[in-house]
Structure formats: structure tokens, C-alpha cells
PDB file of C-alpha atoms and ligand atoms in Angstrom:
ATOM      1  CA  MET L 106      74.292 118.529  52.712  1.00  0.00           C
ATOM      2  CA  ARG L 107      77.695 117.897  51.083  1.00  0.00           C
ATOM      3  CA  ILE L 108      79.617 114.910  52.430  1.00  0.00           C
ATOM      4  CA  GLY L 109      82.798 113.298  51.197  1.00  0.00           C
ATOM      5  CA  PHE L 110      86.146 111.602  51.663  1.00  0.00           C
ATOM      6  CA  VAL L 111      89.778 112.614  51.543  1.00  0.00           C
ATOM      7  CA  GLN L 112      91.779 109.726  50.087  1.00  0.00           C
ATOM      8  CA  LEU L 113      95.533 110.032  50.603  1.00  0.00           C
ATOM      9  CA  ALA L 114      98.656 108.240  51.799  1.00  0.00           C
ATOM     10  CA  PRO L 115      99.473 109.372  55.365  1.00  0.00           C
ATOM     11  CA  VAL L 116     103.216 109.083  55.997  1.00  0.00           C
ATOM     12  CA  LEU L 117     104.292 106.630  58.694  1.00  0.00           C
ATOM     13  CA  GLY L 118     105.973 108.576  61.507  1.00  0.00           C
ATOM     14  CA  ASN L 119     105.937 111.907  59.638  1.00  0.00           C
ATOM     15  CA  ARG L 120     102.912 113.929  60.698  1.00  0.00           C
ATOM     16  CA  GLN L 121     104.143 117.171  59.145  1.00  0.00           C
ATOM     17  CA  THR L 122     104.371 115.641  55.659  1.00  0.00           C
ATOM     18  CA  THR L 123     100.887 114.185  56.069  1.00  0.00           C
ATOM     19  CA  ILE L 124      99.590 117.633  57.060  1.00  0.00           C
ATOM     20  CA  ALA L 125     101.299 119.181  53.997  1.00  0.00           C
ATOM     21  CA  ARG L 126      99.563 116.583  51.786  1.00  0.00           C
ATOM     22  CA  LEU L 127      96.235 117.328  53.436  1.00  0.00           C
ATOM     23  CA  ASP L 128      96.755 121.062  52.931  1.00  0.00           C
ATOM     24  CA  ARG L 129      97.260 120.491  49.219  1.00  0.00           C
ATOM     25  CA  LEU L 130      94.126 118.351  49.004  1.00  0.00           C
ATOM     26  CA  PHE L 131      91.948 120.769  51.020  1.00  0.00           C
ATOM     27  CA  ALA L 132      93.025 123.579  48.691  1.00  0.00           C
ATOM     28  CA  SER L 133      91.320 121.684  45.834  1.00  0.00           C
ATOM     29  CA  VAL L 134      87.944 121.304  47.613  1.00  0.00           C
ATOM     30  CA  GLY L 135      84.869 123.390  46.945  1.00  0.00           C
ATOM     31  CA  ALA L 136      82.118 123.664  49.540  1.00  0.00           C
ATOM     32  CA  ALA L 137      81.695 120.686  51.856  1.00  0.00           C
ATOM     33  CA  ASP L 138      79.966 120.128  55.196  1.00  0.00           C
ATOM     34  CA  LEU L 139      81.464 116.841  56.411  1.00  0.00           C
ATOM     35  CA  LEU L 140      84.629 115.119  55.167  1.00  0.00           C
ATOM     36  CA  VAL L 141      86.175 111.842  56.303  1.00  0.00           C
ATOM     37  CA  LEU L 142      89.930 111.124  56.432  1.00  0.00           C
ATOM     38  CA  PRO L 143      91.600 107.693  56.660  1.00  0.00           C
ATOM     39  CA  GLU L 144      92.385 105.572  59.724  1.00  0.00           C
ATOM     40  CA  LEU L 145      95.449 106.485  61.862  1.00  0.00           C
ATOM     41  CA  CYS L 146      95.950 109.613  59.782  1.00  0.00           C
ATOM     42  CA  ASN L 147      98.238 111.275  62.358  1.00  0.00           C
ATOM     43  CA  SER L 148     100.702 108.376  62.505  1.00  0.00           C
ATOM     44  CA  GLY L 149     100.529 105.921  59.601  1.00  0.00           C
ATOM     45  CA  TYR L 150      99.610 102.278  60.061  1.00  0.00           C
ATOM     46  CA  HIS L 151     102.241  99.559  59.798  1.00  0.00           C
ATOM     47  CA  PHE L 152     104.310 100.063  62.967  1.00  0.00           C
ATOM     48  CA  SER L 153     107.549  98.146  63.326  1.00  0.00           C
ATOM     49  CA  SER L 154     107.258  98.076  67.130  1.00  0.00           C
ATOM     50  CA  ARG L 155     105.097  99.081  70.077  1.00  0.00           C
ATOM     51  CA  GLN L 156     107.607 101.899  70.602  1.00  0.00           C
ATOM     52  CA  GLN L 157     106.901 103.316  67.146  1.00  0.00           C
ATOM     53  CA  ALA L 158     103.147 103.097  67.763  1.00  0.00           C
ATOM     54  CA  TRP L 159     103.680 104.907  71.077  1.00  0.00           C
ATOM     55  CA  GLU L 160     105.969 107.621  69.714  1.00  0.00           C
ATOM     56  CA  THR L 161     103.548 108.467  66.887  1.00  0.00           C
ATOM     57  CA  SER L 162     100.460 108.633  69.160  1.00  0.00           C
ATOM     58  CA  GLU L 163      98.909 111.805  70.573  1.00  0.00           C
ATOM     59  CA  GLU L 164      96.629 112.754  73.463  1.00  0.00           C
ATOM     60  CA  ILE L 165      93.605 114.515  71.965  1.00  0.00           C
ATOM     61  CA  SER L 166      94.036 117.484  74.325  1.00  0.00           C
ATOM     62  CA  ASP L 167      97.670 117.869  73.254  1.00  0.00           C
ATOM     63  CA  SER L 168      97.518 116.777  69.593  1.00  0.00           C
ATOM     64  CA  VAL L 169      99.213 118.771  66.835  1.00  0.00           C
ATOM     65  CA  PHE L 170      97.085 116.848  64.354  1.00  0.00           C
ATOM     66  CA  VAL L 171      93.740 117.567  66.058  1.00  0.00           C
ATOM     67  CA  ARG L 172      94.691 121.261  66.369  1.00  0.00           C
ATOM     68  CA  TYR L 173      95.414 121.217  62.616  1.00  0.00           C
ATOM     69  CA  LEU L 174      91.993 119.656  61.904  1.00  0.00           C
ATOM     70  CA  GLU L 175      90.349 122.297  64.102  1.00  0.00           C
ATOM     71  CA  SER L 176      92.055 125.073  62.132  1.00  0.00           C
ATOM     72  CA  VAL L 177      90.836 123.601  58.817  1.00  0.00           C
ATOM     73  CA  CYS L 178      87.274 123.259  60.157  1.00  0.00           C
ATOM     74  CA  ALA L 179      87.233 126.837  61.453  1.00  0.00           C
ATOM     75  CA  ALA L 180      88.669 128.274  58.224  1.00  0.00           C
ATOM     76  CA  ARG L 181      86.356 126.270  55.937  1.00  0.00           C
ATOM     77  CA  ASN L 182      83.287 126.018  58.196  1.00  0.00           C
ATOM     78  CA  LEU L 183      83.064 122.240  57.976  1.00  0.00           C
ATOM     79  CA  TYR L 184      83.261 119.080  60.073  1.00  0.00           C
ATOM     80  CA  LEU L 185      86.005 116.470  59.746  1.00  0.00           C
ATOM     81  CA  VAL L 186      86.183 112.879  60.944  1.00  0.00           C
ATOM     82  CA  SER L 187      89.702 111.472  61.035  1.00  0.00           C
ATOM     83  CA  GLY L 188      91.436 108.352  62.222  1.00  0.00           C
ATOM     84  CA  LEU L 189      93.795 109.099  65.122  1.00  0.00           C
ATOM     85  CA  ASN L 190      96.465 107.085  66.915  1.00  0.00           C
ATOM     86  CA  GLU L 191      95.173 108.180  70.313  1.00  0.00           C
ATOM     87  CA  ARG L 192      97.174 108.034  73.537  1.00  0.00           C
ATOM     88  CA  ASP L 193      95.274 108.055  76.814  1.00  0.00           C
ATOM     89  CA  GLY L 194      97.493 107.689  79.868  1.00  0.00           C
ATOM     90  CA  GLY L 195      99.517 104.530  79.220  1.00  0.00           C
ATOM     91  CA  ASP L 196      97.120 103.127  76.584  1.00  0.00           C
ATOM     92  CA  LEU L 197      96.728 103.535  72.845  1.00  0.00           C
ATOM     93  CA  TYR L 198      93.442 103.442  70.920  1.00  0.00           C
ATOM     94  CA  ASN L 199      92.758 103.282  67.197  1.00  0.00           C
ATOM     95  CA  SER L 200      90.270 106.150  67.278  1.00  0.00           C
ATOM     96  CA  ALA L 201      88.165 108.375  65.061  1.00  0.00           C
ATOM     97  CA  VAL L 202      87.733 112.003  66.120  1.00  0.00           C
ATOM     98  CA  LEU L 203      84.967 114.379  65.052  1.00  0.00           C
ATOM     99  CA  VAL L 204      86.054 118.015  64.840  1.00  0.00           C
ATOM    100  CA  GLY L 205      84.023 121.052  63.780  1.00  0.00           C
ATOM    101  CA  PRO L 206      84.222 124.823  63.307  1.00  0.00           C
ATOM    102  CA  ARG L 207      84.096 125.305  67.089  1.00  0.00           C
ATOM    103  CA  GLY L 208      86.691 122.632  67.813  1.00  0.00           C
ATOM    104  CA  TYR L 209      86.817 119.029  68.974  1.00  0.00           C
ATOM    105  CA  VAL L 210      83.377 117.374  69.265  1.00  0.00           C
ATOM    106  CA  GLY L 211      83.922 113.723  70.223  1.00  0.00           C
ATOM    107  CA  ARG L 212      85.584 110.435  69.486  1.00  0.00           C
ATOM    108  CA  TYR L 213      85.012 106.752  68.795  1.00  0.00           C
ATOM    109  CA  ARG L 214      87.537 104.037  69.645  1.00  0.00           C
ATOM    110  CA  LYS L 215      87.745 101.058  67.250  1.00  0.00           C
ATOM    111  CA  LEU L 216      85.956  98.047  68.711  1.00  0.00           C
ATOM    112  CA  HIS L 217      87.305  95.292  66.450  1.00  0.00           C
ATOM    113  CA  LEU L 218      91.092  95.304  66.102  1.00  0.00           C
ATOM    114  CA  PHE L 219      92.685  93.777  62.982  1.00  0.00           C
ATOM    115  CA  MET L 220      95.798  91.570  62.951  1.00  0.00           C
ATOM    116  CA  ASP L 221      98.856  93.248  64.586  1.00  0.00           C
ATOM    117  CA  GLU L 222      96.744  96.146  65.890  1.00  0.00           C
ATOM    118  CA  LYS L 223      96.039  93.775  68.788  1.00  0.00           C
ATOM    119  CA  ASP L 224      99.708  94.176  69.827  1.00  0.00           C
ATOM    120  CA  TYR L 225      99.467  97.976  70.075  1.00  0.00           C
ATOM    121  CA  PHE L 226      95.934  99.110  70.830  1.00  0.00           C
ATOM    122  CA  ARG L 227      93.279  98.481  73.453  1.00  0.00           C
ATOM    123  CA  PRO L 228      89.854  97.802  71.951  1.00  0.00           C
ATOM    124  CA  GLY L 229      87.379 100.614  72.536  1.00  0.00           C
ATOM    125  CA  ASP L 230      83.917 100.564  74.020  1.00  0.00           C
ATOM    126  CA  GLY L 231      80.845 102.541  73.012  1.00  0.00           C
ATOM    127  CA  LEU L 232      79.272 103.500  69.689  1.00  0.00           C
ATOM    128  CA  PRO L 233      78.464 107.220  69.969  1.00  0.00           C
ATOM    129  CA  VAL L 234      76.190 109.099  67.573  1.00  0.00           C
ATOM    130  CA  LEU L 235      76.927 112.831  67.578  1.00  0.00           C
ATOM    131  CA  ASP L 236      74.536 115.518  66.375  1.00  0.00           C
ATOM    132  CA  ILE L 237      76.213 118.255  64.307  1.00  0.00           C
ATOM    133  CA  GLY L 238      72.990 120.043  63.392  1.00  0.00           C
ATOM    134  CA  ALA L 239      72.888 119.166  59.693  1.00  0.00           C
ATOM    135  CA  CYS L 240      72.972 115.424  60.512  1.00  0.00           C
ATOM    136  CA  ARG L 241      73.722 112.838  63.190  1.00  0.00           C
ATOM    137  CA  VAL L 242      77.146 111.253  62.768  1.00  0.00           C
ATOM    138  CA  GLY L 243      78.160 107.681  63.613  1.00  0.00           C
ATOM    139  CA  MET L 244      81.739 106.435  63.301  1.00  0.00           C
ATOM    140  CA  LEU L 245      83.350 103.047  62.664  1.00  0.00           C
ATOM    141  CA  VAL L 246      86.990 102.306  61.871  1.00  0.00           C
ATOM    142  CA  CYS L 247      88.145  99.980  59.101  1.00  0.00           C
ATOM    143  CA  PHE L 248      87.738  96.299  60.155  1.00  0.00           C
ATOM    144  CA  ASP L 249      84.620  97.198  62.122  1.00  0.00           C
ATOM    145  CA  TRP L 250      83.017  96.983  58.656  1.00  0.00           C
ATOM    146  CA  ILE L 251      82.549  93.208  58.886  1.00  0.00           C
ATOM    147  CA  PHE L 252      80.336  93.314  61.991  1.00  0.00           C
ATOM    148  CA  PRO L 253      76.723  94.122  61.014  1.00  0.00           C
ATOM    149  CA  GLU L 254      75.778  94.540  64.678  1.00  0.00           C
ATOM    150  CA  ALA L 255      77.832  97.732  64.935  1.00  0.00           C
ATOM    151  CA  TRP L 256      76.153  99.321  61.895  1.00  0.00           C
ATOM    152  CA  ARG L 257      72.720  98.350  63.191  1.00  0.00           C
ATOM    153  CA  ILE L 258      73.357  99.875  66.608  1.00  0.00           C
ATOM    154  CA  LEU L 259      74.359 103.154  64.931  1.00  0.00           C
ATOM    155  CA  ALA L 260      71.068 103.042  62.971  1.00  0.00           C
ATOM    156  CA  LEU L 261      69.125 102.401  66.188  1.00  0.00           C
ATOM    157  CA  LYS L 262      70.877 105.401  67.759  1.00  0.00           C
ATOM    158  CA  GLY L 263      69.745 107.586  64.860  1.00  0.00           C
ATOM    159  CA  ALA L 264      72.888 107.977  62.709  1.00  0.00           C
ATOM    160  CA  ASP L 265      72.177 109.600  59.337  1.00  0.00           C
ATOM    161  CA  VAL L 266      75.755 109.322  58.060  1.00  0.00           C
ATOM    162  CA  VAL L 267      78.302 106.721  59.164  1.00  0.00           C
ATOM    163  CA  CYS L 268      81.866 107.936  58.718  1.00  0.00           C
ATOM    164  CA  HIS L 269      84.341 105.100  58.185  1.00  0.00           C
ATOM    165  CA  PRO L 270      88.049 105.961  58.248  1.00  0.00           C
ATOM    166  CA  ALA L 271      89.963 102.965  56.875  1.00  0.00           C
ATOM    167  CA  ASN L 272      93.357 101.513  56.026  1.00  0.00           C
ATOM    168  CA  LEU L 273      91.958  98.570  54.080  1.00  0.00           C
ATOM    169  CA  VAL L 274      94.305  95.929  52.749  1.00  0.00           C
ATOM    170  CA  LEU L 275      91.529  93.576  51.601  1.00  0.00           C
ATOM    171  CA  PRO L 276      89.210  94.568  48.704  1.00  0.00           C
ATOM    172  CA  PHE L 277      85.905  93.508  50.314  1.00  0.00           C
ATOM    173  CA  ALA L 278      84.701  96.439  52.422  1.00  0.00           C
ATOM    174  CA  GLN L 279      84.161  98.698  49.415  1.00  0.00           C
ATOM    175  CA  ARG L 280      81.502  96.202  48.274  1.00  0.00           C
ATOM    176  CA  ALA L 281      80.108  95.320  51.713  1.00  0.00           C
ATOM    177  CA  VAL L 282      79.675  98.783  53.253  1.00  0.00           C
ATOM    178  CA  PRO L 283      77.071  99.928  50.667  1.00  0.00           C
ATOM    179  CA  VAL L 284      75.024  96.897  51.764  1.00  0.00           C
ATOM    180  CA  HIS L 285      75.171  98.127  55.365  1.00  0.00           C
ATOM    181  CA  ALA L 286      73.969 101.504  54.015  1.00  0.00           C
ATOM    182  CA  LEU L 287      71.057  99.743  52.294  1.00  0.00           C
ATOM    183  CA  THR L 288      69.988  97.522  55.197  1.00  0.00           C
ATOM    184  CA  ASN L 289      70.106 100.435  57.664  1.00  0.00           C
ATOM    185  CA  ARG L 290      68.985 103.197  55.292  1.00  0.00           C
ATOM    186  CA  PHE L 291      71.739 105.672  56.142  1.00  0.00           C
ATOM    187  CA  TYR L 292      74.604 107.188  54.162  1.00  0.00           C
ATOM    188  CA  THR L 293      78.123 105.784  54.451  1.00  0.00           C
ATOM    189  CA  VAL L 294      81.487 107.354  53.697  1.00  0.00           C
ATOM    190  CA  THR L 295      84.478 105.004  53.633  1.00  0.00           C
ATOM    191  CA  ALA L 296      87.700 107.042  53.459  1.00  0.00           C
ATOM    192  CA  ASN L 297      90.426 104.552  52.660  1.00  0.00           C
ATOM    193  CA  ARG L 298      94.103 105.300  52.304  1.00  0.00           C
ATOM    194  CA  VAL L 299      96.338 104.554  49.328  1.00  0.00           C
ATOM    195  CA  GLY L 300     100.021 103.684  49.010  1.00  0.00           C
ATOM    196  CA  GLN L 301     102.206 101.041  50.608  1.00  0.00           C
ATOM    197  CA  GLU L 302     103.928 100.590  53.985  1.00  0.00           C
ATOM    198  CA  GLY L 303     106.398  97.670  54.040  1.00  0.00           C
ATOM    199  CA  ASP L 304     104.574  94.624  52.708  1.00  0.00           C
ATOM    200  CA  LEU L 305     101.107  96.193  53.081  1.00  0.00           C
ATOM    201  CA  VAL L 306      99.433  97.641  49.980  1.00  0.00           C
ATOM    202  CA  PHE L 307      96.321  99.694  50.720  1.00  0.00           C
ATOM    203  CA  THR L 308      93.346  99.302  48.421  1.00  0.00           C
ATOM    204  CA  GLY L 309      91.983 102.866  48.007  1.00  0.00           C
ATOM    205  CA  CYS L 310      88.587 102.990  46.271  1.00  0.00           C
ATOM    206  CA  SER L 311      87.082 105.256  48.937  1.00  0.00           C
ATOM    207  CA  THR L 312      83.313 105.006  48.580  1.00  0.00           C
ATOM    208  CA  ILE L 313      80.184 107.027  49.347  1.00  0.00           C
ATOM    209  CA  ALA L 314      76.910 105.071  49.389  1.00  0.00           C
ATOM    210  CA  ASP L 315      73.300 106.213  49.712  1.00  0.00           C
ATOM    211  CA  ILE L 316      70.373 104.738  51.643  1.00  0.00           C
ATOM    212  CA  GLN L 317      69.587 102.321  48.819  1.00  0.00           C
ATOM    213  CA  GLY L 318      73.149 101.025  48.670  1.00  0.00           C
ATOM    214  CA  ASN L 319      73.925 102.920  45.475  1.00  0.00           C
ATOM    215  CA  VAL L 320      77.574 103.922  45.124  1.00  0.00           C
ATOM    216  CA  LEU L 321      77.392 107.684  44.630  1.00  0.00           C
ATOM    217  CA  LEU L 322      81.137 108.122  44.209  1.00  0.00           C
ATOM    218  CA  GLN L 323      84.204 105.889  44.284  1.00  0.00           C
ATOM    219  CA  ALA L 324      87.873 106.872  43.989  1.00  0.00           C
ATOM    220  CA  SER L 325      90.471 104.792  42.167  1.00  0.00           C
ATOM    221  CA  GLU L 326      92.855 102.360  43.881  1.00  0.00           C
ATOM    222  CA  SER L 327      95.764 104.773  43.945  1.00  0.00           C
ATOM    223  CA  GLU L 328      94.864 108.452  43.477  1.00  0.00           C
ATOM    224  CA  GLU L 329      95.042 111.083  46.213  1.00  0.00           C
ATOM    225  CA  ARG L 330      91.845 113.066  45.941  1.00  0.00           C
ATOM    226  CA  VAL L 331      88.840 114.568  47.656  1.00  0.00           C
ATOM    227  CA  GLY L 332      85.385 113.336  46.634  1.00  0.00           C
ATOM    228  CA  VAL L 333      82.206 115.193  47.626  1.00  0.00           C
ATOM    229  CA  VAL L 334      78.517 114.534  46.871  1.00  0.00           C
ATOM    230  CA  ASP L 335      75.243 116.214  47.761  1.00  0.00           C
ATOM    231  CA  VAL L 336      72.884 114.126  49.881  1.00  0.00           C
ATOM    232  CA  ASP L 337      69.396 114.600  51.334  1.00  0.00           C
ATOM    233  CA  VAL L 338      69.721 113.715  55.021  1.00  0.00           C
ATOM    234  CA  ALA L 339      65.930 113.589  55.486  1.00  0.00           C
ATOM    235  CA  LEU L 340      65.855 110.367  53.424  1.00  0.00           C
ATOM    236  CA  ALA L 341      67.935 108.598  56.095  1.00  0.00           C
ATOM    237  CA  ARG L 342      65.224 109.310  58.682  1.00  0.00           C
ATOM    238  CA  ASP L 343      62.597 107.274  56.821  1.00  0.00           C
ATOM    239  CA  LYS L 344      63.333 103.615  57.526  1.00  0.00           C
ATOM    240  CA  ARG L 345      60.455 102.259  55.394  1.00  0.00           C
ATOM    241  CA  ILE L 346      61.665 100.149  52.476  1.00  0.00           C
ATOM    242  CA  THR L 347      58.075  99.472  51.373  1.00  0.00           C
ATOM    243  CA  PRO L 348      54.889 101.186  52.599  1.00  0.00           C
ATOM    244  CA  ARG L 349      54.470  98.241  55.013  1.00  0.00           C
ATOM    245  CA  ASN L 350      58.086  97.475  55.966  1.00  0.00           C
ATOM    246  CA  ASP L 351      60.353  99.465  58.241  1.00  0.00           C
ATOM    247  CA  VAL L 352      63.887  98.060  58.598  1.00  0.00           C
ATOM    248  CA  LEU L 353      64.081  98.989  62.277  1.00  0.00           C
ATOM    249  CA  ARG L 354      60.502  98.492  63.473  1.00  0.00           C
ATOM    250  CA  ASP L 355      60.052  95.125  61.721  1.00  0.00           C
ATOM    251  CA  ARG L 356      62.977  93.522  63.549  1.00  0.00           C
ATOM    252  CA  ARG L 357      62.140  90.362  65.514  1.00  0.00           C
ATOM    253  CA  THR L 358      64.203  91.059  68.595  1.00  0.00           C
ATOM    254  CA  ASP L 359      62.505  88.157  70.381  1.00  0.00           C
ATOM    255  CA  GLN L 360      64.388  85.858  67.965  1.00  0.00           C
ATOM    256  CA  TYR L 361      67.833  87.468  68.249  1.00  0.00           C
ATOM    257  CA  GLU L 362      68.849  86.471  71.777  1.00  0.00           C
ATOM    258  CA  LEU L 363      71.798  84.409  70.466  1.00  0.00           C
ATOM    259  CA  LEU L 364      73.430  87.657  69.278  1.00  0.00           C
ATOM    260  CA  LEU L 365      73.961  88.709  72.888  1.00  0.00           C
ATOM    261  CA  ARG L 366      75.880  85.570  73.897  1.00  0.00           C
ATOM    262  CA  GLY L 367      79.680  85.617  73.700  1.00  0.00           C
TER     263      GLY L 367
HETATM  264  C1  LIG W 412      92.043  97.408  59.182  1.00  0.00           C
HETATM  265  O1  LIG W 412      91.196  97.278  60.057  1.00  0.00           O
HETATM  266  N1  LIG W 412      92.911  98.414  59.199  1.00  0.00           N
HETATM  267  C2  LIG W 412      92.123  96.458  58.060  1.00  0.00           C
END
């Protein structure tokens, strides 16, 4: 299976320019089965007000951006995961949507909001794993990276590939996420954005890691590009790290009660 990232600079408040950039990048891609785009790809990130966050949001059922993703998936016979500034009634969520050749499949809403996101978005609930035939897809968004519990739950639910749209401003996740790939024995794709919005500089270096935590591909800090690698999904279904150790079955859940207390 061929999985990858699309690293670009979405344009704050200018969806059409972002779509034009994506069109240019998709034109450069060979065959791929599953590609991941950055966080809040339909809106940009660094809102100046709640009003700007609101005006740049979209309901999934009425989203120009999701319809665009659906058209790309249908034309290229692939699946896309993208960050989306999602409106639902009077609320906004920092979401990731999964779209495929037959249209919208499902969504995840970011659980752990970062800095000023707390002023605009409601935190989500639920960690879905969605089966697309070639693999089972889990999703996390950006700052979720620092919470190992979320990655582990996706492993327990059977994720083979965790798609991680990001707008990282710190340089740590690109090193930490491959460790989550290793400890859970699944593949990870962090699709980070590049560029600058106001005083925020995004750190690029989108990364694909394998089940041993090896970095299979990493972009530079600033380039707009698509990166794709071939992976063997069957490897993510064997959780044995030695003949006598299985990273899920060997857990001592009787000792982890403290994790469930707030
Ligand atoms: C982040 O969660 N966008 C850093």
C-alpha cells in the first residue's frame, strides 16, 4: 500500500488559493492509496478573532473543501485525510475528515486543544478507527501527539496507519511520533504545514514512520511537496516485538488504574 503526506502552506481565510496549491501538488503525485493533508487545511490556523474562525469554518455536508477532496479521491482512486475547521450548529471543531473514491467516510475531532484553539473550538470526543479495505485508519490532530494514551487506544482498536494532520510550531513531534509508531507497531503519517502566519512559524518536516519507529521519509522545514512510500500493512497486525512479547497482550492493565483518574 502507498501512503504519504502533502506538505504545504494553507492560506488563512483563502480556501480557493489553498485548493489551487493542492491541485498543483496533486498533479505531481504518482500512484498513492492514502494521503494526509495538514491541520485546518480549509481555513488556515492563526485566527485573529472568533469571528474569523467562524467565517472560515464549514459544515461537512455543505463544505466546498470536502467536495474538492471528494473530487480528487474519485479522479485518482485514493483516500485523503485532511484537517478541517468544522462547523456543527453553533460549535466549531478542529477536525480530521477521511474521504475516499465514493465520498466522505468519517471524521475525528481533536481531543487536546493547543493554546488559543481553546478560544475557538470545542474539544472532541471519540477515537474512531475506520476500515478502508486496504488498511484500518486512525486519526489524531497535531497536539494530540503528546498524549500516549490516544495512540494506544487507536492500536487497541486495530489501527494500521495513524494519520496525523498537523500545524506544528514546536520541533518535538517529528521525533516523538515515530516512537509512538514503534511502541504500538503501526505506521504513522504526520502531515505538517509550512510557512508563517503572523508570529507563528510552522516547522514542516512531515514524517512517515514504520512499525519499528524508522523514519521512512521526512520533508524539509519549508518545501511544499508530496511524499509517498510503500508499506506492508500486514506487519502492523503482528504486535510481537520478540517471539515472547506482544506490545498489546503483555500490558499490565491491573497496574494502570491511575490513568483513568482525572
Ligand atoms: C497544534 O496543536 N496545532 C500545535
